[in-house]
Amino acid sequence: MKHHEMEKQLDELEKHGVNRRHFLKLMAAAGLLTTISTPKAKAFSSNAKGKIVIIGGGAAGISMASRLLNWLKEPDITLIDPSSRQFYQPGFTLIASGVYEPNDVWKKQEDCMPKGVKWVKDSVTAVDPVWNQVTTTNNGKIPYDFLVLVPGVQTNWEKVEGITHDTLGLGNAHSIYDFEGAQKTWKALQEFSKTGGRGLYTDTYTKHKCGGAPKKICLLTEDYTRKHGTRDKIDLNYYTASHELYDIPYYTKRLLEIYDERNIPINLNMRLKGVDTSAKQAHFEKIETRGDEKIVTPLIEDYDFLHFTPPMSAPDFVREAGLGWTEGKLAADAWVMVDKTTLVHQKYPNIVSLGDVAGIPTSKTSAAVRKQVPIAAKNLISLMEGKEPTEKYNGYAACPIVTDYGHVLLCEFDYNKNPDVSFPFSLLDTSKEQWAAWILKVYFLKPMYFYGMLNGYA
């Protein structure tokens, strides 16, 4: 983080009654201040050569480019991405709850692109992993020696019947998995608090980025109505396609307690199939297994306010390239089949993949990307040097579940679903929500993303 940005955040903290000296001591004790304020240092330097193509200019793509530029003496890096803006997507929940303004969460993509990278502002339509080339919409075929595959997820809005991206908000059906959608959600949340009624909140049956987001906006809605004296007018209900609310036992107990304390029923094994926006009805399928029998029960629920999570998958070109296949089978939703520790593709050893598109058994979060990037970059360089990849990723991910305006249950865990605390709360009981985690979430993670992670030193 740049010094002036840190001072700005500390000034903002003091306006909210947070003692800056106390907070700085807490941050420094865990070494986080060093992480976000120290200029990037070369972990090593390599003479390895080869044409690297990076598909995707989000958190993983730009962070990888920055690391490789720093560690390769003669880097040859092309990054393909069509975006004009770089979004800090974890901020969408905070837009939808009135904490952030829309302009707080994005910067021009050109200002985030590392110097020394050739940026092809275009969309990828195909990848040929046999002939080592990428096809784009406007720039034709681009060859590579090594490929970094980080295009993120494809959001399949149309897989919820009655919904399209262009009609988000119609019938008071909202989703914060979209920049404009988050803004519409905030406006609707305020109106819902005034008028009252029945609110439904859903996740989805596919793997999806920021799995905690639907839980966060549900709890923030509840807290907002309590703070505005309208909670008794609101009936909130949470629907999950899973057989449990959360699958990390260390944090699940407290999360279940919070939903119980707030009087928010949890409905399990409920898959949202469609929304009748004119009638304000959500169509679910309750899917249960009894022995070898799969039982599907249709259910229709009326609502006044709906927040839903759309199904997600790897982009179509990933599926079509066969990069989601392993052992002759197509991976669920075509997530890229990489070794879960080295992040190297299981069939094509000149391809590394990480971030949301990777088919690894951990959460799709920017915190996971932050840990994956240096491992993937070092392993890619080893491959370029003709060596075996030796760096290992333990599955670390973090999901800061905002429980109210002022507290966050900061869930950090590994592949084994054990706690893996890395942020400055090792002396606190991280199985419970903390005000310090709220401060971290609201004031420090965003500048850490833009000024630390994207620049290759956080």
Coordinates of C-alpha atoms in Angstrom, one line a residue:
M1 CA 0.0 0.0 0.0
K2 CA 1.3 3.5 -0.8
H3 CA 2.0 5.7 2.2
H4 CA -0.6 8.3 1.4
E5 CA -3.2 5.6 0.9
M6 CA -2.4 4.1 4.3
E7 CA -2.7 7.6 5.9
K8 CA -6.0 8.1 4.3
Q9 CA -7.3 4.8 5.6
L10 CA -6.0 5.5 9.1
D11 CA -7.7 9.0 9.1
E12 CA -10.9 7.3 8.1
L13 CA -10.6 4.8 11.0
E14 CA -10.1 7.7 13.5
K15 CA -13.3 9.3 12.3
H16 CA -15.1 6.1 13.3
G17 CA -13.5 6.1 16.7
V18 CA -10.7 3.6 16.1
N19 CA -7.4 4.4 17.8
R20 CA -4.8 4.4 15.1
R21 CA -1.9 3.5 17.4
H22 CA -3.8 0.5 18.8
F23 CA -4.7 -0.7 15.3
L24 CA -1.2 -0.2 14.0
K25 CA 0.2 -2.3 16.9
L26 CA -2.2 -5.1 16.1
M27 CA -1.3 -5.0 12.4
A28 CA 2.4 -4.8 13.0
A29 CA 2.3 -7.7 15.5
A30 CA 1.2 -10.0 12.7
G31 CA 3.6 -8.6 10.1
L32 CA 0.7 -7.4 7.8
L33 CA 2.1 -3.8 7.7
T34 CA 5.3 -5.2 6.3
T35 CA 3.4 -7.1 3.7
I36 CA 1.4 -4.1 2.5
S37 CA 4.0 -1.3 2.7
T38 CA 7.3 -2.9 1.7
P39 CA 8.4 -2.5 -1.9
K40 CA 8.6 -5.7 -3.8
A41 CA 11.8 -7.6 -3.4
K42 CA 13.2 -10.2 -5.8
A43 CA 12.8 -13.6 -4.3
F44 CA 15.1 -14.9 -7.0
S45 CA 16.2 -14.2 -10.6
S46 CA 16.0 -16.5 -13.5
N47 CA 17.5 -16.5 -17.0
A48 CA 14.7 -18.7 -18.3
K49 CA 13.3 -17.6 -21.7
G50 CA 10.0 -18.3 -23.5
K51 CA 6.9 -16.6 -24.8
I52 CA 4.4 -16.5 -22.0
V53 CA 0.7 -15.7 -22.8
I54 CA -1.6 -14.9 -19.9
I55 CA -5.4 -15.2 -20.6
G56 CA -7.2 -13.0 -18.1
G57 CA -6.5 -9.6 -16.6
G58 CA -8.1 -10.0 -13.2
A59 CA -6.5 -10.6 -9.8
A60 CA -4.7 -13.7 -10.9
G61 CA -3.6 -12.5 -14.4
I62 CA -2.1 -9.1 -13.4
S63 CA -0.6 -10.5 -10.2
M64 CA 1.1 -13.3 -12.2
A65 CA 2.4 -10.8 -14.8
S66 CA 3.9 -8.6 -12.0
R67 CA 5.6 -11.5 -10.3
L68 CA 7.1 -12.9 -13.6
L69 CA 8.3 -9.4 -14.7
N70 CA 10.1 -9.1 -11.4
W71 CA 11.6 -12.6 -11.4
L72 CA 12.6 -13.1 -15.1
K73 CA 15.6 -11.3 -16.4
E74 CA 14.2 -11.2 -20.0
P75 CA 10.5 -11.5 -19.7
D76 CA 8.3 -12.0 -22.8
I77 CA 4.8 -11.6 -21.6
T78 CA 1.5 -11.1 -23.5
L79 CA -1.7 -10.6 -21.5
I80 CA -5.0 -10.9 -23.2
D81 CA -8.1 -9.3 -21.6
P82 CA -10.9 -7.1 -23.0
S83 CA -11.7 -5.1 -19.9
S84 CA -11.5 -1.4 -19.5
R85 CA -11.8 -1.5 -15.7
Q86 CA -10.2 -3.5 -12.9
F87 CA -12.8 -4.3 -10.3
Y88 CA -12.2 -5.1 -6.7
Q89 CA -15.0 -7.6 -6.7
P90 CA -15.1 -8.4 -2.9
G91 CA -16.3 -4.7 -2.6
F92 CA -19.6 -5.5 -4.4
T93 CA -21.1 -6.7 -1.1
L94 CA -20.1 -3.4 0.5
I95 CA -21.7 -1.5 -2.3
A96 CA -24.9 -3.5 -1.9
S97 CA -25.0 -2.6 1.8
G98 CA -24.1 1.1 1.5
V99 CA -20.6 0.9 2.9
Y100 CA -18.8 1.6 -0.4
E101 CA -19.7 4.0 -3.2
P102 CA -19.6 2.4 -6.7
N103 CA -16.5 4.4 -7.7
D104 CA -14.6 3.0 -4.7
V105 CA -14.2 -0.4 -6.2
W106 CA -12.6 0.1 -9.6
K107 CA -9.6 1.6 -11.4
K108 CA -8.8 2.0 -15.1
Q109 CA -7.4 -1.3 -16.4
E110 CA -4.6 0.6 -18.1
D111 CA -3.5 2.0 -14.8
C112 CA -3.3 -1.5 -13.3
M113 CA -1.4 -3.1 -16.2
P114 CA 2.2 -3.8 -15.3
K115 CA 4.8 -1.9 -17.4
G116 CA 6.7 -4.4 -19.6
V117 CA 3.6 -6.5 -20.5
K118 CA 2.2 -6.5 -24.0
W119 CA -1.6 -6.0 -23.4
V120 CA -3.8 -7.3 -26.1
K121 CA -7.2 -5.8 -25.4
D122 CA -9.3 -8.5 -26.9
S123 CA -11.4 -11.6 -26.1
V124 CA -10.2 -15.2 -26.4
T125 CA -12.4 -17.5 -28.5
A126 CA -10.3 -20.7 -28.5
V127 CA -7.2 -22.3 -27.1
D128 CA -5.3 -25.0 -28.9
P129 CA -3.1 -26.7 -26.3
V130 CA -1.6 -29.1 -28.9
W131 CA -0.4 -26.4 -31.3
N132 CA 0.2 -23.9 -28.4
Q133 CA -1.8 -21.1 -29.7
V134 CA -4.7 -18.8 -28.6
T135 CA -7.3 -17.5 -31.0
T136 CA -8.8 -14.0 -30.3
T137 CA -11.8 -12.1 -31.7
N138 CA -9.9 -9.3 -33.4
N139 CA -6.2 -10.2 -33.3
G140 CA -6.2 -13.6 -34.8
K141 CA -4.0 -16.4 -33.5
I142 CA -1.3 -15.7 -30.8
P143 CA 1.3 -18.4 -30.2
Y144 CA 2.8 -19.3 -26.8
D145 CA 5.5 -21.4 -25.3
F146 CA 3.9 -21.3 -21.9
L147 CA 0.3 -20.4 -21.0
V148 CA -1.1 -18.9 -17.8
L149 CA -4.8 -19.7 -17.9
V150 CA -6.7 -17.3 -15.6
P151 CA -9.9 -16.1 -17.3
G152 CA -12.0 -16.3 -14.1
V153 CA -15.5 -17.7 -14.2
Q154 CA -18.4 -17.4 -16.6
T155 CA -21.6 -16.3 -14.9
N156 CA -24.5 -18.2 -16.5
W157 CA -27.4 -15.9 -15.6
E158 CA -29.7 -17.7 -18.1
K159 CA -29.5 -21.0 -16.2
V160 CA -32.0 -19.4 -13.7
E161 CA -35.1 -19.5 -15.8
G162 CA -36.8 -16.1 -16.1
I163 CA -33.5 -14.2 -15.5
T164 CA -31.0 -12.5 -17.8
H165 CA -28.2 -10.2 -17.0
D166 CA -30.0 -7.3 -18.7
T167 CA -33.1 -7.8 -16.6
L168 CA -31.4 -7.8 -13.2
G169 CA -33.6 -6.1 -10.6
L170 CA -36.8 -6.7 -12.5
G171 CA -39.4 -8.1 -10.1
N172 CA -37.1 -7.1 -7.2
A173 CA -34.8 -10.1 -8.0
H174 CA -31.2 -9.0 -7.4
S175 CA -27.7 -10.3 -7.4
I176 CA -24.4 -8.7 -6.1
Y177 CA -22.3 -10.9 -8.5
D178 CA -22.4 -7.9 -10.8
F179 CA -21.3 -4.3 -10.5
E180 CA -24.6 -2.8 -11.6
G181 CA -26.5 -5.5 -9.8
A182 CA -24.8 -4.5 -6.5
Q183 CA -25.9 -0.9 -6.9
K184 CA -29.5 -2.0 -7.6
T185 CA -29.4 -4.3 -4.6
W186 CA -28.5 -1.4 -2.3
K187 CA -31.3 0.7 -3.5
A188 CA -33.8 -2.2 -3.2
L189 CA -32.5 -3.2 0.2
Q190 CA -33.3 0.3 1.6
E191 CA -36.8 0.2 0.2
F192 CA -37.3 -3.3 1.4
S193 CA -36.4 -2.2 4.9
K194 CA -39.1 0.5 4.7
T195 CA -41.9 -1.5 3.2
G196 CA -41.2 -4.9 4.9
G197 CA -42.2 -8.3 3.6
R198 CA -40.5 -11.6 2.8
G199 CA -36.9 -11.8 1.7
L200 CA -35.3 -14.8 0.2
Y201 CA -31.5 -15.4 -0.2
T202 CA -30.0 -18.2 -2.3
D203 CA -26.7 -19.7 -3.2
T204 CA -26.3 -22.0 -6.2
Y205 CA -25.5 -25.6 -7.0
T206 CA -22.2 -25.0 -8.9
K207 CA -18.9 -23.9 -7.5
H208 CA -18.9 -20.1 -7.4
K209 CA -16.7 -17.2 -6.6
C210 CA -17.0 -15.8 -3.1
G211 CA -19.2 -18.5 -1.7
G212 CA -19.8 -16.3 1.4
A213 CA -21.4 -13.4 -0.5
P214 CA -25.1 -14.6 -0.3
K215 CA -24.6 -15.2 3.4
K216 CA -23.1 -11.7 3.9
I217 CA -25.8 -9.8 2.2
C218 CA -28.5 -11.8 4.1
L219 CA -26.9 -10.9 7.4
L220 CA -26.3 -7.3 6.5
T221 CA -29.9 -6.9 5.4
E222 CA -31.0 -8.2 8.8
D223 CA -28.6 -5.8 10.7
Y224 CA -29.7 -2.9 8.5
T225 CA -33.4 -3.4 9.4
R226 CA -32.5 -3.8 13.1
K227 CA -30.6 -0.5 13.1
H228 CA -33.5 1.2 11.3
G229 CA -36.2 -0.2 13.6
T230 CA -37.9 -2.3 11.0
R231 CA -36.8 -5.8 11.7
D232 CA -40.2 -6.9 12.9
K233 CA -41.6 -6.1 9.5
I234 CA -39.1 -8.4 7.7
D235 CA -39.2 -12.1 7.3
L236 CA -35.8 -13.4 6.1
N237 CA -35.1 -16.9 4.8
Y238 CA -31.9 -18.5 3.5
Y239 CA -31.8 -21.3 0.9
T240 CA -28.7 -23.3 0.1
A241 CA -28.3 -26.0 -2.6
S242 CA -25.9 -27.7 -0.2
H243 CA -26.6 -30.2 2.6
E244 CA -25.1 -27.7 5.1
L245 CA -24.8 -24.0 5.6
Y246 CA -21.0 -24.0 5.6
D247 CA -18.4 -26.8 5.2
I248 CA -15.6 -25.6 7.4
P249 CA -16.4 -27.0 10.8
Y250 CA -14.3 -24.6 12.8
Y251 CA -16.4 -21.7 11.7
T252 CA -19.7 -23.4 11.0
K253 CA -20.8 -23.6 14.6
R254 CA -20.8 -19.8 15.2
L255 CA -22.3 -19.1 11.8
L256 CA -25.2 -21.4 12.6
E257 CA -25.6 -19.7 16.0
I258 CA -25.8 -16.3 14.3
Y259 CA -28.5 -17.4 11.9
D260 CA -30.4 -18.8 14.8
E261 CA -30.0 -15.7 17.0
R262 CA -31.2 -13.5 14.1
N263 CA -34.2 -15.8 13.4
I264 CA -33.2 -16.6 9.8
P265 CA -34.3 -20.1 8.9
I266 CA -31.9 -22.2 6.8
N267 CA -33.3 -24.4 4.1
L268 CA -31.0 -27.1 2.9
N269 CA -30.7 -29.0 -0.5
M270 CA -32.7 -26.3 -2.2
R271 CA -31.7 -25.5 -5.8
L272 CA -33.1 -22.3 -7.4
K273 CA -34.4 -23.3 -10.8
G274 CA -36.2 -20.1 -11.9
V275 CA -37.9 -16.9 -11.0
D276 CA -41.2 -15.6 -12.1
T277 CA -40.4 -11.9 -11.7
S278 CA -43.9 -10.7 -12.6
A279 CA -45.5 -12.8 -9.8
K280 CA -42.5 -12.5 -7.5
Q281 CA -42.2 -16.2 -7.0
A282 CA -39.0 -18.3 -6.7
H283 CA -39.1 -21.8 -8.1
F284 CA -37.0 -24.3 -6.2
E285 CA -36.2 -28.0 -6.4
K286 CA -35.5 -29.8 -3.1
I287 CA -33.1 -32.5 -4.0
E288 CA -32.6 -35.4 -1.5
T289 CA -31.0 -38.8 -1.7
R290 CA -32.5 -41.8 0.0
G291 CA -30.2 -44.8 -0.6
D292 CA -29.6 -44.9 -4.3
E293 CA -32.8 -43.0 -5.1
K294 CA -32.7 -39.3 -5.9
I295 CA -35.9 -37.5 -4.9
V296 CA -36.7 -34.1 -6.4
T297 CA -39.6 -32.1 -4.9
P298 CA -40.7 -28.8 -6.6
L299 CA -41.4 -25.9 -4.3
I300 CA -42.7 -22.4 -5.1
E301 CA -41.9 -19.5 -2.6
D302 CA -43.4 -16.0 -2.7
Y303 CA -41.1 -13.1 -2.1
D304 CA -41.0 -9.4 -1.8
F305 CA -37.2 -9.2 -2.1
L306 CA -34.9 -11.8 -3.6
H307 CA -31.2 -12.1 -3.7
F308 CA -29.9 -15.0 -5.8
T309 CA -26.6 -16.4 -6.8
P310 CA -26.3 -17.4 -10.5
P311 CA -24.7 -20.7 -11.6
M312 CA -21.1 -20.4 -12.7
S313 CA -18.6 -22.4 -14.8
A314 CA -15.4 -22.1 -16.7
P315 CA -15.6 -20.0 -19.9
D316 CA -16.9 -21.9 -22.9
F317 CA -13.5 -21.8 -24.7
V318 CA -12.0 -23.7 -21.8
R319 CA -14.5 -26.5 -22.1
E320 CA -14.2 -26.6 -25.9
A321 CA -10.4 -26.9 -25.6
G322 CA -10.7 -29.9 -23.4
L323 CA -8.8 -28.3 -20.6
G324 CA -11.4 -29.4 -18.1
W325 CA -10.9 -33.1 -18.9
T326 CA -9.1 -35.5 -16.7
E327 CA -8.8 -39.3 -17.0
G328 CA -11.3 -39.2 -19.9
K329 CA -14.0 -37.3 -18.0
L330 CA -15.2 -33.8 -18.2
A331 CA -14.7 -32.0 -14.9
A332 CA -17.8 -30.4 -13.4
D333 CA -18.5 -27.1 -15.2
A334 CA -15.2 -27.5 -17.0
W335 CA -12.9 -26.2 -14.3
V336 CA -9.3 -26.5 -15.4
M337 CA -7.8 -29.7 -14.3
V338 CA -4.5 -28.8 -12.6
D339 CA -2.5 -30.5 -9.9
K340 CA -3.9 -29.1 -6.7
T341 CA -0.5 -28.4 -5.2
T342 CA 1.6 -27.3 -8.1
L343 CA -1.2 -25.7 -10.2
V344 CA 0.3 -27.2 -13.3
H345 CA -2.1 -28.8 -15.8
Q346 CA -2.4 -32.5 -15.5
K347 CA -2.1 -33.1 -19.3
Y348 CA -0.3 -30.1 -20.7
P349 CA 2.8 -29.3 -18.6
N350 CA 3.4 -25.9 -20.2
I351 CA 0.1 -24.6 -18.8
V352 CA -0.5 -23.4 -15.3
S353 CA -3.9 -22.3 -14.1
L354 CA -5.1 -20.7 -10.8
G355 CA -7.7 -18.5 -9.5
D356 CA -11.5 -18.9 -10.0
V357 CA -11.1 -21.1 -13.2
A358 CA -8.9 -23.7 -11.5
G359 CA -10.4 -27.1 -10.7
I360 CA -9.0 -27.3 -7.2
P361 CA -11.0 -28.2 -4.0
T362 CA -10.9 -24.8 -2.3
S363 CA -13.0 -21.6 -2.3
K364 CA -12.8 -19.2 -5.2
T365 CA -11.6 -16.0 -3.4
S366 CA -9.1 -13.3 -4.1
A367 CA -7.4 -14.3 -0.8
A368 CA -6.8 -17.8 -2.3
V369 CA -5.4 -16.1 -5.5
R370 CA -3.0 -14.1 -3.3
K371 CA -1.5 -17.3 -2.0
Q372 CA -1.5 -19.2 -5.3
V373 CA 0.3 -16.5 -7.4
P374 CA 3.8 -16.8 -6.1
I375 CA 3.6 -20.6 -6.1
A376 CA 2.3 -20.7 -9.7
A377 CA 4.9 -18.2 -10.8
K378 CA 7.8 -20.0 -9.3
N379 CA 6.6 -23.3 -10.7
L380 CA 6.2 -21.8 -14.2
I381 CA 9.7 -20.5 -14.1
S382 CA 10.9 -24.0 -13.1
L383 CA 9.1 -25.5 -16.1
M384 CA 10.8 -22.8 -18.3
E385 CA 14.1 -23.9 -16.9
G386 CA 13.4 -27.5 -17.7
K387 CA 13.0 -28.5 -14.1
E388 CA 10.2 -30.1 -12.1
P389 CA 7.8 -27.8 -10.2
T390 CA 8.5 -28.1 -6.5
E391 CA 6.5 -25.3 -4.9
K392 CA 3.3 -26.5 -3.1
Y393 CA 0.0 -24.8 -2.5
N394 CA -1.8 -26.1 0.7
G395 CA -5.3 -24.9 -0.4
Y396 CA -5.3 -21.7 1.6
A397 CA -8.4 -19.6 1.1
A398 CA -10.1 -16.9 3.2
C399 CA -13.7 -15.9 3.3
P400 CA -14.5 -12.8 5.4
I401 CA -18.2 -13.4 6.2
V402 CA -19.6 -10.0 7.2
T403 CA -22.0 -10.7 10.0
D404 CA -23.1 -7.1 10.7
Y405 CA -22.0 -3.5 10.2
G406 CA -19.0 -3.7 12.4
H407 CA -18.0 -7.4 12.6
V408 CA -16.6 -10.1 10.4
L409 CA -16.2 -13.8 10.9
L410 CA -12.8 -14.2 9.1
C411 CA -12.7 -17.8 7.9
E412 CA -9.2 -18.9 6.8
F413 CA -8.6 -22.6 6.0
D414 CA -6.7 -25.1 3.9
Y415 CA -7.5 -28.1 1.8
N416 CA -8.1 -30.2 4.9
K417 CA -10.7 -27.6 6.1
N418 CA -8.5 -26.8 9.1
P419 CA -8.0 -23.2 10.3
D420 CA -5.0 -21.5 8.6
V421 CA -4.8 -18.1 10.2
S422 CA -2.6 -15.6 8.3
F423 CA -4.1 -12.2 9.0
P424 CA -3.4 -10.3 12.2
F425 CA -5.8 -12.1 14.5
S426 CA -3.7 -15.1 15.8
L427 CA -4.2 -13.9 19.4
L428 CA -8.0 -13.6 19.0
D429 CA -10.6 -16.3 18.9
T430 CA -11.1 -16.5 15.1
S431 CA -14.0 -18.9 15.5
K432 CA -16.1 -15.8 16.4
E433 CA -16.8 -12.5 14.6
Q434 CA -14.3 -9.7 15.3
W435 CA -14.4 -5.9 14.9
A436 CA -10.7 -6.0 13.9
A437 CA -11.6 -8.2 10.9
W438 CA -14.3 -5.6 9.9
I439 CA -11.6 -2.9 9.9
L440 CA -9.4 -5.1 7.8
K441 CA -12.2 -5.9 5.4
V442 CA -13.5 -2.4 4.9
Y443 CA -10.3 -0.3 5.1
F444 CA -7.3 -2.3 4.2
L445 CA -8.0 -5.2 1.9
K446 CA -9.0 -3.0 -1.0
P447 CA -5.8 -0.9 -1.1
M448 CA -3.8 -4.0 -0.4
Y449 CA -5.4 -5.5 -3.5
F450 CA -4.7 -2.5 -5.8
Y451 CA -1.3 -1.4 -4.5
G452 CA 0.1 -4.7 -3.1
M453 CA -1.3 -7.7 -4.8
L454 CA -1.6 -6.4 -8.4
N455 CA 1.9 -5.0 -8.2
G456 CA 3.3 -8.4 -7.1
Y457 CA 4.3 -7.8 -3.5
A458 CA 1.3 -8.9 -1.4

